[in-house]
Every structure is written in C-alpha cells, then in structure tokens.
Coordinates of C-alpha atoms in Angstrom, one line a residue:
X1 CA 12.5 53.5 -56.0
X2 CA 13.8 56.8 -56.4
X3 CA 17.6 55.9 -55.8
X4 CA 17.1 53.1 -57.8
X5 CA 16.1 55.6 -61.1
X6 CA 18.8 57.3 -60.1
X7 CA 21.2 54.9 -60.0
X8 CA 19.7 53.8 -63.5
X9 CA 19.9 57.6 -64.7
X10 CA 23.2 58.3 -64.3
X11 CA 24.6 54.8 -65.0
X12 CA 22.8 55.0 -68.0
X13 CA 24.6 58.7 -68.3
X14 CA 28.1 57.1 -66.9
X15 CA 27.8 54.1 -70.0
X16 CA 27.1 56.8 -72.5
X17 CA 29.9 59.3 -71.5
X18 CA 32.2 56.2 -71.8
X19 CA 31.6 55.5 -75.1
X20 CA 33.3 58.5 -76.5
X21 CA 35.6 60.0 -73.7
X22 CA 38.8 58.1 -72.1
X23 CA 38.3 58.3 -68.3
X24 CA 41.9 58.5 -66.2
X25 CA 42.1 58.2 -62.9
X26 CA 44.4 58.6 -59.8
X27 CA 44.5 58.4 -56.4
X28 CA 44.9 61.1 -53.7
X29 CA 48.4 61.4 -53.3
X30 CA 50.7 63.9 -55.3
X31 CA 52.5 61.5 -57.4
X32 CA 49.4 60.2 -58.4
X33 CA 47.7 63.1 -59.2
X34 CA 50.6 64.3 -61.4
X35 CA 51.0 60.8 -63.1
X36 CA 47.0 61.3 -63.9
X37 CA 47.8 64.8 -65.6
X38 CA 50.4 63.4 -67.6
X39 CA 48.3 60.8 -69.1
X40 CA 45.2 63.0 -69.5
X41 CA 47.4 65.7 -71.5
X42 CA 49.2 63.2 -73.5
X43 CA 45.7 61.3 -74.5
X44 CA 44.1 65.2 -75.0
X45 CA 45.0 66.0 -78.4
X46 CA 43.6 62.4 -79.9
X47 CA 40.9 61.8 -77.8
X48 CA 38.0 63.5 -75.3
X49 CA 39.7 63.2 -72.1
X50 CA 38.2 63.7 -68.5
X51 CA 40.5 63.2 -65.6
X52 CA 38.5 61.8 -62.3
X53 CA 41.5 62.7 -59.7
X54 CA 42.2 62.0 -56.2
X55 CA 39.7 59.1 -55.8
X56 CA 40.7 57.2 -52.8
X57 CA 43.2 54.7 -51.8
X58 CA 43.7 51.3 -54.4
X59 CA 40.4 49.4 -53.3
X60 CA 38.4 52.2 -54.3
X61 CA 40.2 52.8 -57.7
X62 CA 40.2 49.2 -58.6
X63 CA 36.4 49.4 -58.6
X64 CA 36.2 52.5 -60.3
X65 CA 38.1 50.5 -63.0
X66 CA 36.3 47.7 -62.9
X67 CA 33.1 49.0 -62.6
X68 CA 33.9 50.6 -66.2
X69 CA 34.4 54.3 -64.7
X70 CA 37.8 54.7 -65.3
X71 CA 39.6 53.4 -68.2
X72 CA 43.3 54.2 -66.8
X73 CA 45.4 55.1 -63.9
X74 CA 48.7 55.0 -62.6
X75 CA 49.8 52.2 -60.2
X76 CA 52.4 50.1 -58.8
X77 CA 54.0 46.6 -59.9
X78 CA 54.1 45.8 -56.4
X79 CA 50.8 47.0 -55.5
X80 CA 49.0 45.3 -58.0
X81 CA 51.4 41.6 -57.6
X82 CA 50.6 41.9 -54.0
X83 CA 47.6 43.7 -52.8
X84 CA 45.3 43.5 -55.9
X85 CA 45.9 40.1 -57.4
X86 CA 47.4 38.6 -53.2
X87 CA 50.4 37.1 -54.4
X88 CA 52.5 36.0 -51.3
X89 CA 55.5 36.5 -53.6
X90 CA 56.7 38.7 -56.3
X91 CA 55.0 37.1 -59.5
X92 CA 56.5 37.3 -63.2
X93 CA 54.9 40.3 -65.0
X94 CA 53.8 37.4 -67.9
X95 CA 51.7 35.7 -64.9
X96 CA 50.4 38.8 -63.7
X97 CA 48.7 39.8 -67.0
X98 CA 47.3 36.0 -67.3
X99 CA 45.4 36.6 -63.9
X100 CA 44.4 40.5 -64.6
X101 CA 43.0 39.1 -67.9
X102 CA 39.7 37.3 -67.0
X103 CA 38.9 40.8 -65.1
X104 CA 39.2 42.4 -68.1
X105 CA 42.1 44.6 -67.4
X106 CA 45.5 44.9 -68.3
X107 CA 49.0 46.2 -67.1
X108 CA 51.6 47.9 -69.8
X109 CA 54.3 51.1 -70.1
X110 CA 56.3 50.9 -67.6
X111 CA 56.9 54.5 -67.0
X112 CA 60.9 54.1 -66.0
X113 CA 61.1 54.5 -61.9
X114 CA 60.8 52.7 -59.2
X115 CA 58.5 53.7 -56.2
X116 CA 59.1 52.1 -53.4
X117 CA 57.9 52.0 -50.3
X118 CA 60.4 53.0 -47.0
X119 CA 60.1 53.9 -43.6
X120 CA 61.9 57.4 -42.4
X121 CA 62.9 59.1 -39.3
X122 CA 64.4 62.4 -38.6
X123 CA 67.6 62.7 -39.5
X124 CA 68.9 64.1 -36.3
X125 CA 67.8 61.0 -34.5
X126 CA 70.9 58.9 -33.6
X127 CA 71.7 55.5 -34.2
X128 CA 69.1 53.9 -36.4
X129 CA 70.2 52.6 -40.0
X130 CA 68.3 49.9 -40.8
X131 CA 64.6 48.5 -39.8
X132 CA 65.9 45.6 -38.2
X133 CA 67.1 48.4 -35.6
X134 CA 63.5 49.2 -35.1
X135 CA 63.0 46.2 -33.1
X136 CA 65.6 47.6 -29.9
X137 CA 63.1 50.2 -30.2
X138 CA 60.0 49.5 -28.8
X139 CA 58.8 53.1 -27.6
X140 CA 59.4 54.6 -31.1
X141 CA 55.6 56.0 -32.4
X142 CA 55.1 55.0 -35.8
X143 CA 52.7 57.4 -37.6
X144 CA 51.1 55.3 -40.8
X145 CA 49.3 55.7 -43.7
X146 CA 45.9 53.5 -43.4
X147 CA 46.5 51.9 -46.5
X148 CA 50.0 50.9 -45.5
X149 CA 48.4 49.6 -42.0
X150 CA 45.6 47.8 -43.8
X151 CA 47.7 46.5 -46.9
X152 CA 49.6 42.5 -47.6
X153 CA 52.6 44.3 -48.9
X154 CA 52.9 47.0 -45.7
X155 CA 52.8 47.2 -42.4
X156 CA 51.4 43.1 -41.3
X157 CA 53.7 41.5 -43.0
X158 CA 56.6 44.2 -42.6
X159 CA 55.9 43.8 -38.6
X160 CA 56.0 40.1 -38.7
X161 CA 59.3 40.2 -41.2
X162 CA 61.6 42.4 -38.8
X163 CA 59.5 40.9 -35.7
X164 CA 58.3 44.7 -34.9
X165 CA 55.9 45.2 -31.6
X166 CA 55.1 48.6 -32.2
X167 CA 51.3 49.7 -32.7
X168 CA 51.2 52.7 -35.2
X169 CA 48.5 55.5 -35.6
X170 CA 46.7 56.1 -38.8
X171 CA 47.9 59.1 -40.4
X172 CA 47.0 60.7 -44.1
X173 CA 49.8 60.8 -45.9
X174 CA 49.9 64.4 -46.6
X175 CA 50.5 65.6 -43.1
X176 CA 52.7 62.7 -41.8
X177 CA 56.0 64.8 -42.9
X178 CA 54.7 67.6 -40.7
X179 CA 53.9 65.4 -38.0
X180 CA 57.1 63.7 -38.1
X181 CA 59.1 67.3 -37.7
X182 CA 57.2 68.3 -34.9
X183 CA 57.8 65.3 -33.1
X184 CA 54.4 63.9 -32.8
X185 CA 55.5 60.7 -34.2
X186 CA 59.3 58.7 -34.7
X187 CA 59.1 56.9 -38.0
X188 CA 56.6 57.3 -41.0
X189 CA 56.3 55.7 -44.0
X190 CA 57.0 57.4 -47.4
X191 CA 57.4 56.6 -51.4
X192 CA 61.4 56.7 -52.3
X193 CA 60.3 59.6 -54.9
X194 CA 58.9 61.5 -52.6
X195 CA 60.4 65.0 -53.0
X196 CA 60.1 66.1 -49.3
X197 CA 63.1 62.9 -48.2
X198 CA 65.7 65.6 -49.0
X199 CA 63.5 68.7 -47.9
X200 CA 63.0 67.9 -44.7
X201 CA 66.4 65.9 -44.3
X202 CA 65.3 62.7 -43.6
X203 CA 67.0 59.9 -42.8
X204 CA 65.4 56.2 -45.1
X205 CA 66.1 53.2 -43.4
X206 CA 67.9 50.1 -45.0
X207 CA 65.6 47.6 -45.7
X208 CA 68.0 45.0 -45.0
X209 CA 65.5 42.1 -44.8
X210 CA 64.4 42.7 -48.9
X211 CA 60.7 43.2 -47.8
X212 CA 59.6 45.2 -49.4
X213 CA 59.1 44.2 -53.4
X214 CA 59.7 46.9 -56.5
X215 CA 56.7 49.4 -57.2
X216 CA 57.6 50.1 -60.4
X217 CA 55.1 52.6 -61.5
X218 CA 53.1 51.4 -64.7
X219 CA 49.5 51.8 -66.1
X220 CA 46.2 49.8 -64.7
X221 CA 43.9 49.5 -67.5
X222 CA 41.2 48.2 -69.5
X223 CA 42.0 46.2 -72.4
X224 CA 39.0 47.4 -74.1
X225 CA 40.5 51.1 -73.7
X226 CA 43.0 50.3 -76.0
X227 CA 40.8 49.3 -78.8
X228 CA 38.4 52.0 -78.0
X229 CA 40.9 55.0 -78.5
X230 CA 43.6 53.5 -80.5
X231 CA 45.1 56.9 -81.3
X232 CA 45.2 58.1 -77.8
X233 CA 46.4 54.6 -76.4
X234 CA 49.3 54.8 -79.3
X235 CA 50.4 57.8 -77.4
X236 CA 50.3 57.5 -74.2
X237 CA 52.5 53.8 -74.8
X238 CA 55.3 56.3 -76.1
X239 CA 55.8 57.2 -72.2
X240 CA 57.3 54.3 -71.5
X241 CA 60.6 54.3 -69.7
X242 CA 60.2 58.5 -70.3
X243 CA 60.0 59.2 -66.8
X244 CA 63.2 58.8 -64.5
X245 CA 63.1 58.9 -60.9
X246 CA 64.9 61.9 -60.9
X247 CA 62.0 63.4 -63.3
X248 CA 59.2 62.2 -60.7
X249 CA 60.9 63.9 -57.3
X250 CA 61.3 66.7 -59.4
X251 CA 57.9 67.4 -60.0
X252 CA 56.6 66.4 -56.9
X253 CA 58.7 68.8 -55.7
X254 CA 57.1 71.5 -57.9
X255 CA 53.7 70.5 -56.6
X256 CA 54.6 70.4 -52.8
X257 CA 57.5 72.8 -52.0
X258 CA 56.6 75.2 -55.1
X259 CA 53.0 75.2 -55.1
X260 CA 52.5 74.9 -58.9
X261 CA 49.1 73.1 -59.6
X262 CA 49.3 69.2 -60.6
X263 CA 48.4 70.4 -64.2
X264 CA 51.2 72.8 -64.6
X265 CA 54.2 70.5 -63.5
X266 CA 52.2 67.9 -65.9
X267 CA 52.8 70.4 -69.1
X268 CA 55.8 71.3 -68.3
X269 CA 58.0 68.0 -67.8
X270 CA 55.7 66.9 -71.2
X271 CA 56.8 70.1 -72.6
X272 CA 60.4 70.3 -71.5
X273 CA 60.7 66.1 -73.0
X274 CA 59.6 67.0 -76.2
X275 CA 56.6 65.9 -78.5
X276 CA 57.3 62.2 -79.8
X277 CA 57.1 61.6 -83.3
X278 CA 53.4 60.3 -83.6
X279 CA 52.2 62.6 -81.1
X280 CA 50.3 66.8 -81.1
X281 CA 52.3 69.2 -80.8
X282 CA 52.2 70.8 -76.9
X283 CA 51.8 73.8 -75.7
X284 CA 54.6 75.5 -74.1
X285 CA 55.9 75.0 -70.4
X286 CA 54.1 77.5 -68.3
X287 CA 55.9 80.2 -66.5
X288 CA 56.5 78.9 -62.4
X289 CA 53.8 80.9 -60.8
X290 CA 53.7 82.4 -57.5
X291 CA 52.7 80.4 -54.7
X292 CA 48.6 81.7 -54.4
X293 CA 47.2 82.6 -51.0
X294 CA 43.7 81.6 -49.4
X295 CA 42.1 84.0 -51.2
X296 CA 43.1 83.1 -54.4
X297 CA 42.8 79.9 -54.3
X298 CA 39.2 80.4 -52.1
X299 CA 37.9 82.6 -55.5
X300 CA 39.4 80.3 -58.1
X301 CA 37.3 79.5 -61.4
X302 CA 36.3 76.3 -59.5
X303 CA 34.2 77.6 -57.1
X304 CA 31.2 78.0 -58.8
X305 CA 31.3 74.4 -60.2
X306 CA 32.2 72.7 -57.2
X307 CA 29.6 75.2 -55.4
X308 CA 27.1 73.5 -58.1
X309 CA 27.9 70.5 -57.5
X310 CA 27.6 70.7 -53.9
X311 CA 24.7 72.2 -53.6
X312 CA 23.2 69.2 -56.0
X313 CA 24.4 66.8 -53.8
X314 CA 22.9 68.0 -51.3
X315 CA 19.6 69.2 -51.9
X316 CA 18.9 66.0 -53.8
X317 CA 20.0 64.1 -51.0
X318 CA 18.0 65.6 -48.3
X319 CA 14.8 65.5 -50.8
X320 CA 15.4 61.7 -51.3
X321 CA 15.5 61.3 -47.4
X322 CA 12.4 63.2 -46.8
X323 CA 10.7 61.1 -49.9
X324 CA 11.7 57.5 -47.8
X325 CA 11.7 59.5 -44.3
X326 CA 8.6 61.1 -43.3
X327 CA 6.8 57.6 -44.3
X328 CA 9.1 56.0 -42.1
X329 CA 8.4 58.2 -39.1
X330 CA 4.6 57.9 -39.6
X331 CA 4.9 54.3 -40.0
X332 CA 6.9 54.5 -36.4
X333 CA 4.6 56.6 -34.8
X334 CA 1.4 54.5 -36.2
X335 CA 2.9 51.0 -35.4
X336 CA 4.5 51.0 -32.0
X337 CA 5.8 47.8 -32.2
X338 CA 7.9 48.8 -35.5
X339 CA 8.9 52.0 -34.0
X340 CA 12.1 50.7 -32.1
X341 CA 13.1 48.5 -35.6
X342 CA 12.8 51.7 -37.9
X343 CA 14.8 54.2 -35.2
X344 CA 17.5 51.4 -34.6
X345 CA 17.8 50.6 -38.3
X346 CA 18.4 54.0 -39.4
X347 CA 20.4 54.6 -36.0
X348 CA 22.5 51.8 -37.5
X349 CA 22.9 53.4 -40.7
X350 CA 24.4 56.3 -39.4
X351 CA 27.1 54.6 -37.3
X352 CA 28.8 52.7 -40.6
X353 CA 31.7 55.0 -41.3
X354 CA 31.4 57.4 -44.6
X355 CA 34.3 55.8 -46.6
X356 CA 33.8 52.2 -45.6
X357 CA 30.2 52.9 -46.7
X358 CA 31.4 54.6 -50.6
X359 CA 33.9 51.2 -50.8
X360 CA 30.8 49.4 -50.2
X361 CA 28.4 51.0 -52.5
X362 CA 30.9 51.1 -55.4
X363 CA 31.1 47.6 -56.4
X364 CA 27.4 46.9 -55.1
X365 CA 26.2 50.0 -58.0
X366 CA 29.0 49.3 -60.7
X367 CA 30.1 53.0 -60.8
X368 CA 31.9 56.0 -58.7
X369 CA 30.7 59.6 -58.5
X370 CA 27.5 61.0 -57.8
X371 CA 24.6 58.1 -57.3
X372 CA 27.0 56.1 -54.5
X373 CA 27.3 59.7 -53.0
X374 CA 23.6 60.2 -53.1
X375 CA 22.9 57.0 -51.3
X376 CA 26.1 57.4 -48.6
X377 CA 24.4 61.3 -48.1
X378 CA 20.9 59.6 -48.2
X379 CA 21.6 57.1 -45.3
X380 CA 23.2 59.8 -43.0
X381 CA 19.8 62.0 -44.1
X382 CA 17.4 59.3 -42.4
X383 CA 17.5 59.4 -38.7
X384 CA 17.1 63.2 -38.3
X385 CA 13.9 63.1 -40.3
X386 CA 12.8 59.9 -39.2
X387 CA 13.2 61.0 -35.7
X388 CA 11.5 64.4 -35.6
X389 CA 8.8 63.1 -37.8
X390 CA 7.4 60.2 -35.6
X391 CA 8.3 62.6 -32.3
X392 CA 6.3 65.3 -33.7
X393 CA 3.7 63.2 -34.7
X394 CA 3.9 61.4 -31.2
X395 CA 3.2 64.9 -29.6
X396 CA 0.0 65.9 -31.3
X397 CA -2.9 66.7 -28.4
X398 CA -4.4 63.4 -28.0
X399 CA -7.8 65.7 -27.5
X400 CA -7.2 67.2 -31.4
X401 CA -7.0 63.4 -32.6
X402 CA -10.2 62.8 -31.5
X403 CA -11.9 66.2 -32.1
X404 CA -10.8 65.1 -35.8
X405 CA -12.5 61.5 -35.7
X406 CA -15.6 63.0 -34.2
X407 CA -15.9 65.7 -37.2
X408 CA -16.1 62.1 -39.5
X409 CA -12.7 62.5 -40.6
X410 CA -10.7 58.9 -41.8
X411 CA -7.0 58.3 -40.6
X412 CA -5.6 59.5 -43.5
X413 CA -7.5 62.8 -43.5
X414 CA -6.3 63.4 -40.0
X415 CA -2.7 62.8 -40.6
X416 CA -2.7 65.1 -43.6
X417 CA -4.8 67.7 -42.1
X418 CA -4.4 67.8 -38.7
X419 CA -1.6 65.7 -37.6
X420 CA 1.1 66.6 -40.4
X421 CA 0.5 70.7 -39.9
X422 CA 1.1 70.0 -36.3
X423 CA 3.6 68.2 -36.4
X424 CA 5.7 70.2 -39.0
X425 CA 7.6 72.4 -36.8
X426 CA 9.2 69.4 -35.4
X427 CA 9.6 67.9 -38.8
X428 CA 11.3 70.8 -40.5
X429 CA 14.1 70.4 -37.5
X430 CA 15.0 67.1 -38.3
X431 CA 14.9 68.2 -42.0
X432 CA 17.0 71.1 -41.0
X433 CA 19.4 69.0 -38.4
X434 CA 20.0 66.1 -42.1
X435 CA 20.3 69.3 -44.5
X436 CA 23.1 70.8 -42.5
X437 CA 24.7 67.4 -42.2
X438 CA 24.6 66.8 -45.8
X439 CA 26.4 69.7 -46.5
X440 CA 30.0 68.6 -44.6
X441 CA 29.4 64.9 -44.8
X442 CA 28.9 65.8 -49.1
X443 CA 32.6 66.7 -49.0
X444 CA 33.1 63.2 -49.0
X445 CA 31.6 62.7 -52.7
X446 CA 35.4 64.0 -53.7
X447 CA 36.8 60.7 -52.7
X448 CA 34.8 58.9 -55.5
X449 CA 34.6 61.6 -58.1
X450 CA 31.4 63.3 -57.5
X451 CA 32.7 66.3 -56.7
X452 CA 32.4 69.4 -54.6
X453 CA 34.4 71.2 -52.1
X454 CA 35.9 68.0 -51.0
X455 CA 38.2 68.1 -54.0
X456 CA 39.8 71.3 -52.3
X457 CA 40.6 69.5 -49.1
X458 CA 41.7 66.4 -50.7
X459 CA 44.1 68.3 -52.8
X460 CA 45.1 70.4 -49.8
X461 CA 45.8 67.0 -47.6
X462 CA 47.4 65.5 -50.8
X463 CA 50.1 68.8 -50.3
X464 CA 49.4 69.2 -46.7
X465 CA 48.4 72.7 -48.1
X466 CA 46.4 74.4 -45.6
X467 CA 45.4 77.1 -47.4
X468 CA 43.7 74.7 -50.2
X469 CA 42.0 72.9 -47.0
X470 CA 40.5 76.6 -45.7
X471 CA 39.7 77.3 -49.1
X472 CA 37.2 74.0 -49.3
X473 CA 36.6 74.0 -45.7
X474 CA 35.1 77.9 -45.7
X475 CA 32.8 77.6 -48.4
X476 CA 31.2 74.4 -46.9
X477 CA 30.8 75.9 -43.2
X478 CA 28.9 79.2 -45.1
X479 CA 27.1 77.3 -47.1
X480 CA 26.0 75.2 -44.0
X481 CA 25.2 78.3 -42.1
X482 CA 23.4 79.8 -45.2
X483 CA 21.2 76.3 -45.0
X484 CA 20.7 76.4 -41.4
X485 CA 19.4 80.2 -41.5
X486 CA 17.2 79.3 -44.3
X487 CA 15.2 76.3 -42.7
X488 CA 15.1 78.8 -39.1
X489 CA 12.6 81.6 -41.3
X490 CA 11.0 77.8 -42.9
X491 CA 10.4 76.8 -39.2
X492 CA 9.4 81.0 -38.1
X493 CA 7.0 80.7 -41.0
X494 CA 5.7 77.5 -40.3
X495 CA 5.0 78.5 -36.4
X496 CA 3.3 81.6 -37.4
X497 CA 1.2 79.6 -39.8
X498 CA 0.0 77.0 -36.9
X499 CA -0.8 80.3 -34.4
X500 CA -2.8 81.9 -37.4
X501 CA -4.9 78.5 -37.5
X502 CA -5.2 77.6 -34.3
X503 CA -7.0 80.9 -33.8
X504 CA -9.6 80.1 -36.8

C-alpha cells in the first residue's frame, strides 16, 4: 500500500510538473548530453525548462517519453526506423511519422549531421580496411557497447551481414577508447562524430556491405509538446540543419579532451551561431575553463542536492522495506510451511539485475525518477530484513515463550513484548546489512532521473572521467560507512537495553 501512495504521490507530482515545464531528455553518452543542453537552453528563455540527462540507453528513454516524463530528446533516424518502430529496412521518413503517430509521438528538425555508427581499430594495426576483412580474423576481441550487442540495427544483424564468428564483450561506451589503447580489446564500436577517432588515431573501417543505415540525428517528441509550449517549440525548430558534423565533433571534443561541462560547450556553439530572429537573446560564450580536479569537482554546488537526494532515496527505501519486511519475517517464522516461499521469493527478488529491473518498472508505473527507484531499492531492501527478522525471532529461548504464555499473555502480546525486544539485535542487522546496500545500489536512480551521486559516475563514464567517477563514488562509500557506524551504536544501544531488562 505504501508504494502504491507513492507511486500515486509523485505521479500525481510528475502530471502536475508537466503541465507547465518542458521536460528534455538524453541519454548517457556525450553527444547526447550536449544535444539535451542545446535544446534545454534554446527552449529556456520561452518556457520553464528542466533537463532529465543521462537516462539510459533508447528502451529506457522511449518510456520516459512515452510514459509522459519527457517531452523531447535527441535521437537517431536510424535508431528510431530500426530499433524503435523494427523496420527490417530503412523506411521513408513520411511512413515513419504515420506509425510514431498512434503512440502519440512525433519526429521533426533534423539537426544537419549524420551519426553513424562504425567499428574502429588502432591505427597501427596492419592490414585491415574494411569489415568484410574482419571475417579472416577470427581471434580479433571485439569490445561492444550493450546496446550495440543487444540492438536490430548492430551487432546481430551486422555479424550475420559480413558472416562474423567473433563473440564480443560488453563494454560502456565511455571506456571502450581506453580499452582499445591498452590493448585489452581489437575493434570497438563508435559514432562517426565522435571527437576521440582523430585523438586517439584510429583507424574506421569501410563498411563496404552498406549495413549500416543513416543516424541522422533529429528530435523524438510528443506531439502534444508542441501545442503545449508553442513558443519554446517555435524555437527550438529554428535548429534545424544548424548543426554540422563538424560543429558536433567539435564539441564533443570540448566535453571529453577539454573537460568543459556539457552546459558550457552547449552556450557556447549557441552563442558563437548567433540568436535567430524569433529567438532571446543569449548570454555570452563562457571563457574555456581549466580542466577541475577531484576536489573540485568532489565539492561542487551539486553535492548537497545530490547528497539530498540520496539520502531520500535511501532512508525512504529502507523504511518501506522494514514496513513490508518485519511482517514478512514474522509471518516466516510463525508459519513454517510459508517460510521457505517468503525467503525464496525475496531471494528471487534480489537476483533480477538493477537495470533490467528500472526497464521493467518504467512502463509497468508510467513514469522515471524516484517512485521506480524506490521500488528497485525496495526489492533489494527485503531479504536482509526478512532474513534477520524471522532468524531472530527463530532464536528466542523456547523456555521465555512459554514463561510468557504462562503469565496469561496472547500471541500478539508475546511477539511485541517479549519476542520482538529479543529479537531486535538481530533485526537491526538485517536492517543495517539493506540500509548499507541501499546506499550504492541508489546510485542507480541516476539512470532514470531520480538522482543522486549516480549522476557523477554516469557523467564520469559518459567522459571516461575518473575524477568525476571518485567524486560520486567517495561520497557514496562515506556516506555508507557513516550509515553503517550509525546502526553499530543502534545495535550497542539496543544490546545494552536487553542486559538492563533481563536483569529486572
């Protein structure tokens, strides 16, 4: 009941908050990110504007859209022809907007460049030009990107194309490059505009089999944004065909190899292209900054709203678990023959992987952010506590049981009485074991939105930045020490309140 009013609350908040502000999204990759600044700042000065960035791969994203979260993002003519709508075959854009229609969404402004997708090697490794070389290769270690494994338009139906054998790892996309130059893997795959080709030297292989279709990079949106923030829509149309391939590597490049924040490189190409006609005027392009360091970036102005946020996320969590919890381990330890269904069910729970679980939840609640992070949070919460509570309760002196039915007392006056107190030590550990839990497994919540130091390390894998990674990765192991220490003097109080009764 409880995570259904919550799902209720802040749907209710989400629906609200929509009515008046124009929600853009992007995914966690650079391009994306910097593509989601530009529409944000270029909506700003007609409209209330929130930017929900790094969300996830496209499946994720979609639903966010879908689900009414989002109102625009950045994506791919190919991506959406072939892994949204599961066209075998490049479709006309006129057949693609009949089909997005029904869904209620809509595709418009081009943006002017083409991002395709390649595979890449390092240059000094001889021979190879084009992928249909790959196949005389069959020891070369291809290092992925899981949404390139997993998607119709990569590597399936590029394998079966070129007749490739090769089994490729999973790699993020943000430390493939680096993986590639220290010769961990042979090939990865990349986006033509990425800005770290000609950094690193890399040599792109000839797709000389036309696999692979044209990602023209256009907007994703609902066709009730337009209507809803005319003015804002009006100008963010007026970037179509603005942005020239040249324009996107060079601000990629300013984001990875400079180290200027995705906001930055946003103002500055919009400033350096010049206000249209119909549009604010912009504020002026901000000077290059210096590269910051870990502590910078560690004691940025974010870190007391993301240390908010993550310290929401999880206390409400772990309360939520200890609400549907502690019944479950009593029921376990009352009922023996439901006591192997409850500790396998929420055994189960556990074992379904934390991003397949928020791709789940989105579509099944109709929103991103917090409420599907509460209940991804909540199901990794259970076991602990169910576990410690019926143990504990399983360990109470048989002899103190019925010491307590003698004195006239009825079950429930014994479990709250005599069993609970006894059992709490035990209790507060599983409590203790889930709250510690919660606090890494809540840097997940970034993926959909919610928040929290996970936006640090999805940035930093988005730039393979490690310094951004330490500076989400530090506050979340104090902050799980911090938690841990404070449920010890919980459990040191507790014990020293058992001793003091047991000598009454």
């Amino acid at each position: 009941m409880l995570v259904i009013f919550l799902a209720l609350w802040f749907g209710g908040a989400a629906c609200a908050a929509s009515g008046d502000t124009l929600h853009v999204g992007s995914k966690r990759f650079t391009e994306s990110y910097i593509l989601g600044e530009v529409l944000a700042q270029t909506a700003s000065p007609h409209a209330k504007v929130e930017h929900l960035q790094g969300l996830g791969n496209t499946a994720i994203v979609l639903a966010a859209l879908q689900a009414g979260r989002i109102d625009v993002y950045p994506e791919y003519l190919g991506t959406i022809d072939l892994e949204i709508l599961k066209h075998r075959q490049a479709a006309p854009l006129e057949q693609i907007r009949r089909e997005l229609a029904p869904m209620g969404l809509g595709v418009a402004v081009p943006l002017g460049f083409n991002n395709t997708y390649a595979l890449a090697m390092r240059g000094d490794q001889d021979g190879l030009k084009k992928l249909s070389e790959l196949v005389t290769q069959p020891r070369l270690r291809f290092g992925l990107s899981h949404e390139f494994i997993g998607r119709a338009d990569g590597w399936p139906g590029l394998a079966k194309r070129y007749g490739l054998q090769q089994r490729p790892e999973g790699l993020d996309h943000g430390i493939a490059y680096e993986a590639l130059m220290q010769r961990q893997v042979d090939v990865i795959d990349i986006y033509s505009t990425d800005a770290k080709i000609r950094q690193y030297g890399l040599r792109v292989l000839e797709d000389d089999r036309a696999y692979f279709p044209r990602y023209d990079a256009v907007l994703l949106y609902r066709l009730d944004a337009a209507e809803r923030f005319p003015a804002a829509w009006k100008a963010i149309t007026q970037l179509e065909g603005r942005i020239s391939a040249a324009d996107m590597i060079a601000m990629n490049a300013a984001a990875e190899i400079d180290g200027q924040n995705f906001a930055n490189v946003a103002r500055d190409w919009l400033a350096a292209h010049k206000p249209l006609a119909s549009g604010a005027p912009l504020t002026a392009p901000a000077a290059v900054p210096v590269r910051d360091g870990l502590w910078a970036k560690l004691f940025d102005k974010n870190l007391w709203p993301q240390t908010r946020q993550h310290l929401t996320l999880v206390l409400v969590a772990v309360l939520l678990a200890c609400a549907i919890g502690i019944p479950l381990g009593v029921l376990a330890a009352a009922l023996p023959r439901l006591r192997q269904v409850v500790l396998g069910f929420a055994g189960v729970l556990q074992t379904v992987p934390s991003l397949a679980l928020l791709a789940l939840l989105i579509p099944l609640l109709g929103m991103i952010g917090t409420v599907p992070a509460l209940v991804a949070l909540l199901v990794y919460a259970l076991l602990p506590i169910v576990r410690n509570t019926c143990t504990g309760l399983l360990q109470v002196p048989e002899g103190l049981r019925l010491a307590a039915q003698a004195l006239g007392l009825r079950p429930w006056q014994r479990l709250v009485h005599v069993e609970l107190p006894l059992a709490l030590p035990v209790i507060l550990a599983g409590v203790k074991t889930a709250a510690v839990m919660s606090v890494g497994t809540a840097t997940i919540a970034a993926f959909i939105g919610a928040g929290g130091y996970g936006e640090r390390i999805t940035i930093g894998l988005a730039l393979n930045d490690n310094d951004m990674l330490l500076a989400g990765a530090i506050p979340a192991a104090v902050l799980a020490l911090l938690t841990q220490a404070a449920f010890e003097l919980l459990e040191r109080l507790a014990g020293r309140g058992r001793a003091a009764s047991q000598r009454v």
